[in-house]
Coordinates of C-alpha atoms in Angstrom, one line a residue:
X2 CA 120.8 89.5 101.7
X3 CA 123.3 92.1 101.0
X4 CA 122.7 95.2 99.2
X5 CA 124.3 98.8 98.7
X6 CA 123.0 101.5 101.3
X7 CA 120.2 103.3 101.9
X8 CA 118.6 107.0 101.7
X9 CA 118.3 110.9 101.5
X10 CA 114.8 112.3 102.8
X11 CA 115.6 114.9 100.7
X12 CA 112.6 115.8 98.8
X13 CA 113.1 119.0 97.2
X14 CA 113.9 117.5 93.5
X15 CA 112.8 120.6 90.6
X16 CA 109.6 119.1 88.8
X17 CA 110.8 121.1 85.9
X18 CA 113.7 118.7 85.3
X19 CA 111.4 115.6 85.8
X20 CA 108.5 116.6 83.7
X21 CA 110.8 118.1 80.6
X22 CA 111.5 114.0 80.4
X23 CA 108.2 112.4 81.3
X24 CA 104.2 113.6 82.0
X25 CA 103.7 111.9 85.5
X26 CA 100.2 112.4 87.2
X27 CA 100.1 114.8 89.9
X28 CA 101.8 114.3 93.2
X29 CA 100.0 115.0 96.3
X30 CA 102.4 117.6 97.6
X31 CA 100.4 117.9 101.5
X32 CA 101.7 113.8 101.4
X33 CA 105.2 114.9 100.1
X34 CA 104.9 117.0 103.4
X35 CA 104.2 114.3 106.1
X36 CA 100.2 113.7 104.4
X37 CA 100.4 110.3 105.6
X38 CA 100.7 108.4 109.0
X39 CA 102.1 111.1 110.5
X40 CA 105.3 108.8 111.3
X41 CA 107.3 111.1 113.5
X42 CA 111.3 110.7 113.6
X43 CA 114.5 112.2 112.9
X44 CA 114.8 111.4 109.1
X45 CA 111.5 109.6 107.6
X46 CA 112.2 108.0 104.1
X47 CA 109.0 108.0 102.3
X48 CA 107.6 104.5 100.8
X49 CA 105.3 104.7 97.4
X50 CA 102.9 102.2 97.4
X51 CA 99.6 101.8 95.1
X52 CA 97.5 99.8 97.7
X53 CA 95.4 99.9 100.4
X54 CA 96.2 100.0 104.3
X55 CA 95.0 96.3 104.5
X56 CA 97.6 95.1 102.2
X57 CA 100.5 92.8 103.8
X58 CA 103.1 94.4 101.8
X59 CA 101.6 97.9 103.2
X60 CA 101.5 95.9 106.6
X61 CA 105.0 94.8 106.8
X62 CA 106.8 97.9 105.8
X63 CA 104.9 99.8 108.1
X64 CA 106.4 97.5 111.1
X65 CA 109.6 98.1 109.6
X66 CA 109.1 101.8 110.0
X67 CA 108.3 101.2 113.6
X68 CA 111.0 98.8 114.5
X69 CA 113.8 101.3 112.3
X70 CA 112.3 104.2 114.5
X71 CA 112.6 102.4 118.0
X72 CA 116.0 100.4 117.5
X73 CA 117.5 103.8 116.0
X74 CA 116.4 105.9 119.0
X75 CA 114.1 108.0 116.6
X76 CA 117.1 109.0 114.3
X77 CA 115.0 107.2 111.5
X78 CA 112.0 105.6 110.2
X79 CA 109.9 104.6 107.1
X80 CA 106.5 105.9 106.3
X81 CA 104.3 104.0 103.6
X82 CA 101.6 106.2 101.5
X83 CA 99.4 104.3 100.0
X84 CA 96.7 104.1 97.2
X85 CA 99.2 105.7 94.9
X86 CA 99.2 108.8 97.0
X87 CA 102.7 109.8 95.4
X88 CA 101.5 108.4 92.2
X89 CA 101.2 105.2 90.0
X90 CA 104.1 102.9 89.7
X91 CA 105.3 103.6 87.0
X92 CA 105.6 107.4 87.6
X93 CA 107.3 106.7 91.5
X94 CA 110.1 104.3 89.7
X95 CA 111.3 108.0 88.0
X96 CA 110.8 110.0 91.1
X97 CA 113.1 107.0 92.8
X98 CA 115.8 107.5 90.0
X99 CA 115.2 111.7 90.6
X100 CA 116.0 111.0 94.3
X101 CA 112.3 113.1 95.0
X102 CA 110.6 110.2 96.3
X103 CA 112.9 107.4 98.8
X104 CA 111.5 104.5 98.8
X105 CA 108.6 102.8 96.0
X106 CA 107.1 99.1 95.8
X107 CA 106.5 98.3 92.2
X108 CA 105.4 95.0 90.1
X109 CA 108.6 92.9 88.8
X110 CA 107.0 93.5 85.0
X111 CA 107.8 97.0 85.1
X112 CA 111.6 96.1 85.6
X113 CA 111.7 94.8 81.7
X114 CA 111.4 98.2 81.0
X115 CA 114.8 99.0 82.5
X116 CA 116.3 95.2 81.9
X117 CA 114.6 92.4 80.2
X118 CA 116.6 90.0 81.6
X119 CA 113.8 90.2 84.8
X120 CA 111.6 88.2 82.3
X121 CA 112.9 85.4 84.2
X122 CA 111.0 85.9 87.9
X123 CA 107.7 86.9 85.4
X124 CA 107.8 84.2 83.2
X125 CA 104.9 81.2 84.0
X126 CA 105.5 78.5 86.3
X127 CA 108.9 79.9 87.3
X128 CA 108.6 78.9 90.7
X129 CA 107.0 76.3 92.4
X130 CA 105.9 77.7 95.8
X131 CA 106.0 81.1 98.2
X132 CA 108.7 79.3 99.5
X133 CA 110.7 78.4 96.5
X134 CA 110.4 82.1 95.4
X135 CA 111.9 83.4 98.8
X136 CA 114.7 81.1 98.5
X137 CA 115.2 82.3 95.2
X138 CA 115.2 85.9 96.3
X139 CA 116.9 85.6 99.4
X140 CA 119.8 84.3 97.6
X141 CA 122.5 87.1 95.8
X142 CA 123.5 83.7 93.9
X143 CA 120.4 84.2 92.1
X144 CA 119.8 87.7 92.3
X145 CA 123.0 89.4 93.0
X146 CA 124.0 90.0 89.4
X147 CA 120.1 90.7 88.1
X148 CA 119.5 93.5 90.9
X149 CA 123.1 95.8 91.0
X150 CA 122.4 95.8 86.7
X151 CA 120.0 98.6 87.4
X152 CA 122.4 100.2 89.3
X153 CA 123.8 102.5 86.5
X154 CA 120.1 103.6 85.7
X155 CA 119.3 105.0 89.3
X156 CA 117.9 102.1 90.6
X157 CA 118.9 99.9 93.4
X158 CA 116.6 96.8 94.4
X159 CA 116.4 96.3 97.7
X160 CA 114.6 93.3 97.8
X161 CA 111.7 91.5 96.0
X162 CA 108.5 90.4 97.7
X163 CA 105.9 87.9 97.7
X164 CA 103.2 89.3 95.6
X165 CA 100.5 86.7 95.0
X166 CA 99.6 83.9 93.1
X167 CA 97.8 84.8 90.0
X168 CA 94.7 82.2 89.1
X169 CA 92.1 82.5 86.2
X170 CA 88.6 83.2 86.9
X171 CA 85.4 83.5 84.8
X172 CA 81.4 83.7 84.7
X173 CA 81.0 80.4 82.6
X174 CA 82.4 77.1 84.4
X175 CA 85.2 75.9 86.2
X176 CA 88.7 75.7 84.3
X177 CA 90.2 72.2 84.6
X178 CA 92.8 71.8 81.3
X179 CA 93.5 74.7 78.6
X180 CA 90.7 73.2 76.5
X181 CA 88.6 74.9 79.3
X182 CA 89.5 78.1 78.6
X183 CA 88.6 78.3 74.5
X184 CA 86.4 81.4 73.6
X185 CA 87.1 82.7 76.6
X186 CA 88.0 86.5 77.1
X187 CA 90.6 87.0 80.4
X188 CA 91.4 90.4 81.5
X189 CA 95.6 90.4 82.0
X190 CA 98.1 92.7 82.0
X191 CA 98.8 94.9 79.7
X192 CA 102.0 93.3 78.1
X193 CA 102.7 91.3 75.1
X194 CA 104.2 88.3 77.3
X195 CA 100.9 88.2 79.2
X196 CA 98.8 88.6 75.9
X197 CA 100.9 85.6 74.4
X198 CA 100.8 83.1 78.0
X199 CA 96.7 83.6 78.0
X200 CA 97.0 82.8 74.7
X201 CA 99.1 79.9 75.3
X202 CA 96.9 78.8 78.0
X203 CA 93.6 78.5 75.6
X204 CA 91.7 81.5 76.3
X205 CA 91.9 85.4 74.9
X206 CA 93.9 87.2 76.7
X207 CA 92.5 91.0 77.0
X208 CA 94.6 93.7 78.3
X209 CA 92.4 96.6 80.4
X210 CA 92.6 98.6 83.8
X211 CA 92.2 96.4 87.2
X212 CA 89.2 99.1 87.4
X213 CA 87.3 98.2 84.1
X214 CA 87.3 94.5 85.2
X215 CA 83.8 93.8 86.9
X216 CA 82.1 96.0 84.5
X217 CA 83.7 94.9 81.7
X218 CA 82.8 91.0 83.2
X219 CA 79.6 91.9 84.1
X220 CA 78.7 93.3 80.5
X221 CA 79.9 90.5 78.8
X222 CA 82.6 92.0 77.3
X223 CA 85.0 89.7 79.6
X224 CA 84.0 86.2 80.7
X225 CA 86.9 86.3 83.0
X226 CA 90.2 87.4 85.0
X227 CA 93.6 86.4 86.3
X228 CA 94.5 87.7 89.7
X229 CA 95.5 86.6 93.0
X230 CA 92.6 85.7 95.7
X231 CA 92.6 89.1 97.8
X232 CA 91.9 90.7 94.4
X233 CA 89.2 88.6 93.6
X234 CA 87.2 88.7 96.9
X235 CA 88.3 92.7 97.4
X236 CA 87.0 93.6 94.1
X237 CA 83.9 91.7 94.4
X238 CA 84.8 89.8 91.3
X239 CA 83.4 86.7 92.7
X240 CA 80.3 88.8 91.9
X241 CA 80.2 88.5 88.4
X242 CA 82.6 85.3 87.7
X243 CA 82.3 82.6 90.5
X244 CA 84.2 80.1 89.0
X245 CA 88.0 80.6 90.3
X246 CA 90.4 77.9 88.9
X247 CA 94.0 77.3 90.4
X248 CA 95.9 77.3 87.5
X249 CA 98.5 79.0 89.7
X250 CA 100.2 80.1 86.2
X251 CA 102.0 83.4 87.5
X252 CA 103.9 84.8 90.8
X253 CA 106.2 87.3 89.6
X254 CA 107.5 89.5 92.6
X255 CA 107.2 93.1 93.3
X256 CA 110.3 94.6 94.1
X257 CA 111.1 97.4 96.9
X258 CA 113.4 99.9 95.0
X259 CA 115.5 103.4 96.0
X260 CA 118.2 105.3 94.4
X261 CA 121.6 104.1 94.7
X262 CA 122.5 108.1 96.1
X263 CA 119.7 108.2 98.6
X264 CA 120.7 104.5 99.9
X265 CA 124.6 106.0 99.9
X266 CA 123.5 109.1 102.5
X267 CA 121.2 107.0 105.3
X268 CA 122.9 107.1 108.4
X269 CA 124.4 104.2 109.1
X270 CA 122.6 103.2 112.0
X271 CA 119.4 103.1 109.6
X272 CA 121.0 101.5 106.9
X273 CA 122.6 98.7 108.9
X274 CA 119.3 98.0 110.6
X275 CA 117.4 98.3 107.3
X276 CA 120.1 95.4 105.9
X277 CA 119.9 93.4 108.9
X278 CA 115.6 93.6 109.3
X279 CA 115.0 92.7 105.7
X280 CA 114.2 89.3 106.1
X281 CA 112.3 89.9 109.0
X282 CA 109.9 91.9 107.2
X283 CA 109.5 89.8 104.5
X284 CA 109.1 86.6 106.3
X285 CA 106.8 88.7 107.9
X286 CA 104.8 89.7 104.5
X287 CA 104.3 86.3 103.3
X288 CA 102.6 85.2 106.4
X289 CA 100.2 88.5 106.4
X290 CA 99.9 86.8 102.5
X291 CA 99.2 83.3 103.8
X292 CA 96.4 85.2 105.8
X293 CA 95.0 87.5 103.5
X294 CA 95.1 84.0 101.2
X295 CA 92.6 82.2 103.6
X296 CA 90.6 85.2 104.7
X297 CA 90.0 86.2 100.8
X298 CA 88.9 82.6 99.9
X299 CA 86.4 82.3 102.5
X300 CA 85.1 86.0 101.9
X301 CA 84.6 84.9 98.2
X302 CA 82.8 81.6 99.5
X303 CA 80.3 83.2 101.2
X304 CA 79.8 85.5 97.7
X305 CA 78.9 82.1 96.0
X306 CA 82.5 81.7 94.2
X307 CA 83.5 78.0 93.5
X308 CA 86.8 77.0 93.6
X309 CA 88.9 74.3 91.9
X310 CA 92.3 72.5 91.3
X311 CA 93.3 71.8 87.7
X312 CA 95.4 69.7 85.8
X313 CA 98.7 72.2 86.1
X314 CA 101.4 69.7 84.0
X315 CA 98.6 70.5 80.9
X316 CA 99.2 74.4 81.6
X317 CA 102.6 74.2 81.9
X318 CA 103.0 72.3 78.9
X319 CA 100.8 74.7 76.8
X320 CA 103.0 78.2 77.9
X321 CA 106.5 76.2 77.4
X322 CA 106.7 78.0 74.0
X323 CA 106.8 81.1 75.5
X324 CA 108.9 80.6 78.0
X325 CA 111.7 79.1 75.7
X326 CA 110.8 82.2 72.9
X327 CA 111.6 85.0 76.7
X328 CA 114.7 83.2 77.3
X329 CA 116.5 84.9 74.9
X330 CA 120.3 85.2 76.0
X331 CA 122.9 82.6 77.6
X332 CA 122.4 84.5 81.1
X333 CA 118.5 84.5 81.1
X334 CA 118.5 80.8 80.0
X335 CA 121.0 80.0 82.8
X336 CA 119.5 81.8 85.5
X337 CA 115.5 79.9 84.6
X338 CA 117.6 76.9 84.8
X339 CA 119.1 77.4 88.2
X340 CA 116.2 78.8 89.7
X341 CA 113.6 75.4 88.3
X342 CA 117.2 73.3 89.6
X343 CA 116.2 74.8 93.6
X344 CA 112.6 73.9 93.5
X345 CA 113.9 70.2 92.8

């Protein structure tokens, strides 16, 4: 995949100017500092990420630290803090476009906010497969256009990873056809579109924090979730709502941003090795995904979680009306259309 250059480490962006447009939560400033791994190198571009150590998106970038660090003779390398040590997502997509932070992994949904046209890689039953999404991605035929359109905002996509498969779950019985799913309240997202698919799909759907979720399940408030396996099992969700269906109804990507400037300054020794390891790493991710998949299933198994297939041409039928009412321009309609045309 080809893409516009890479990074500054340059850190030293004035809060004042960043806060006079937007509150952000605190930044750790002993991570801003080298908090984290303690990755040691020339120039070491700093990744944002909101998730553990065990995660194969966390995984992967780190090995792509350590192979940009040995291959460049220690003139570079990229170090990943996680758990939203430089803050949520939302908040490190503005320290990207300030040039303060280098590097940040966020969910495909918040790209809307900057281009709704993205709709398209979050809309249900886009693609077919892990595999149909990585050709889809891989491909500037299919992306090129979509990615540089954030350019003028600050924003450069680098590359968009494999971030799950999203699956309902619940405390009352296993989920087989949308019928299933009546009177049911499912924790999603907190967007409109994702209000409307649940919808869609027979059940409630109930926006709320990832952390309110078992309590809010366990209380009754919920009867259910959506989420990908390693959430499930990780969260101990299987707990409180053993009955995980694969309706397989979402797989939107998470995208690995920086700043157009910052890309412009990397070396180019890092930035052609950064180009030219890309697929590596994220070949690499979706087999850490493909373990984490199995691992997570069997982890929720022993909780006492059931698992089941379902009829998916009934779900995909009951959310084509919001995918038709998300396509809303010539280019988003031709761009779903191409990208259903390669899983065929």
């Amino acid at each position: 995949m080809k893409w516009k250059p890479v990074l500054s480490g340059v850190l030293a962006v004035a809060m004042t100017s960043l806060t006079a447009c937007a509150q952000f939560t605190p930044i750790d400033e002993s991570a801003l500092r080298g908090g984290g791994s303690g990755v040691e190198a020339e120039t070491v571009y700093r990744v944002a990420f909101n998730q553990p150590e065990t995660h194969p998106q966390y995984v992967a970038l780190t090995n792509l630290g350590e192979r940009m660090r040995d291959e460049t003779d220690g003139a570079c390398a990229l170090e990943v803090f996680p758990n939203e040590s430089l803050g949520p997502q939302a908040d490190t997509i503005e320290l990207v476009q300030a040039g303060s932070v280098d590097f940040s992994m966020v969910a495909g949904s918040l790209m809307e906010n900057f281009n709704p046209d993205f709709v398209v890689f979050n809309l249900p039953y886009v693609f077919d497969s892990k595999e149909h999404q990585r050709e889809v991605l891989d491909d500037p035929e299919f992306t090129g256009e979509l990615f540089s359109s954030l350019e003028d905002k600050n924003i450069s996509v680098v590359t968009g990873f494999h971030g799950g498969i999203r699956n309902v779950y619940n405390s009352v019985k296993p989920v087989e056809t949308p019928e299933d799913l009546a009177g049911m309240k499912v924790r999603v997202i907190e967007s409109d579109t994702n209000i409307a698919m649940l919808g869609q799909m027979g059940g409630s759907g109930a926006p709320m924090g990832q952390g309110e979720v078992y309590t809010a399940i366990q209380s009754g408030v919920l009867e259910g979730g959506e989420n990908n396996e390693s959430i499930y099992a990780n969260l101990s969700h299987d707990e409180v709502a053993p009955y995980y269906s694969y309706t397989q109804h979402l797989m939107f990507p998470d995208y690995l941003i920086s700043n157009p400037t910052t890309l412009d300054r990397m070396a180019p020794e890092c930035r052609d090795f950064l180009e030219t390891d890309m697929a590596t790493t994220t070949a690499e991710e979706g087999e850490l995904w493909t373990e984490e998949v199995e691992r997570s299933h069997e982890m929720a198994e022993e909780a006492g979680a059931q698992f089941n297939e379902v009829d998916i041409d009934a779900f995909r039928t009951a959310v084509q009306p919001l995918i038709e009412d998300s396509l809303g321009n010539d280019f988003t309609r031709k761009l779903y259309d191409d990208v259903r045309a390669a899983a065929e």
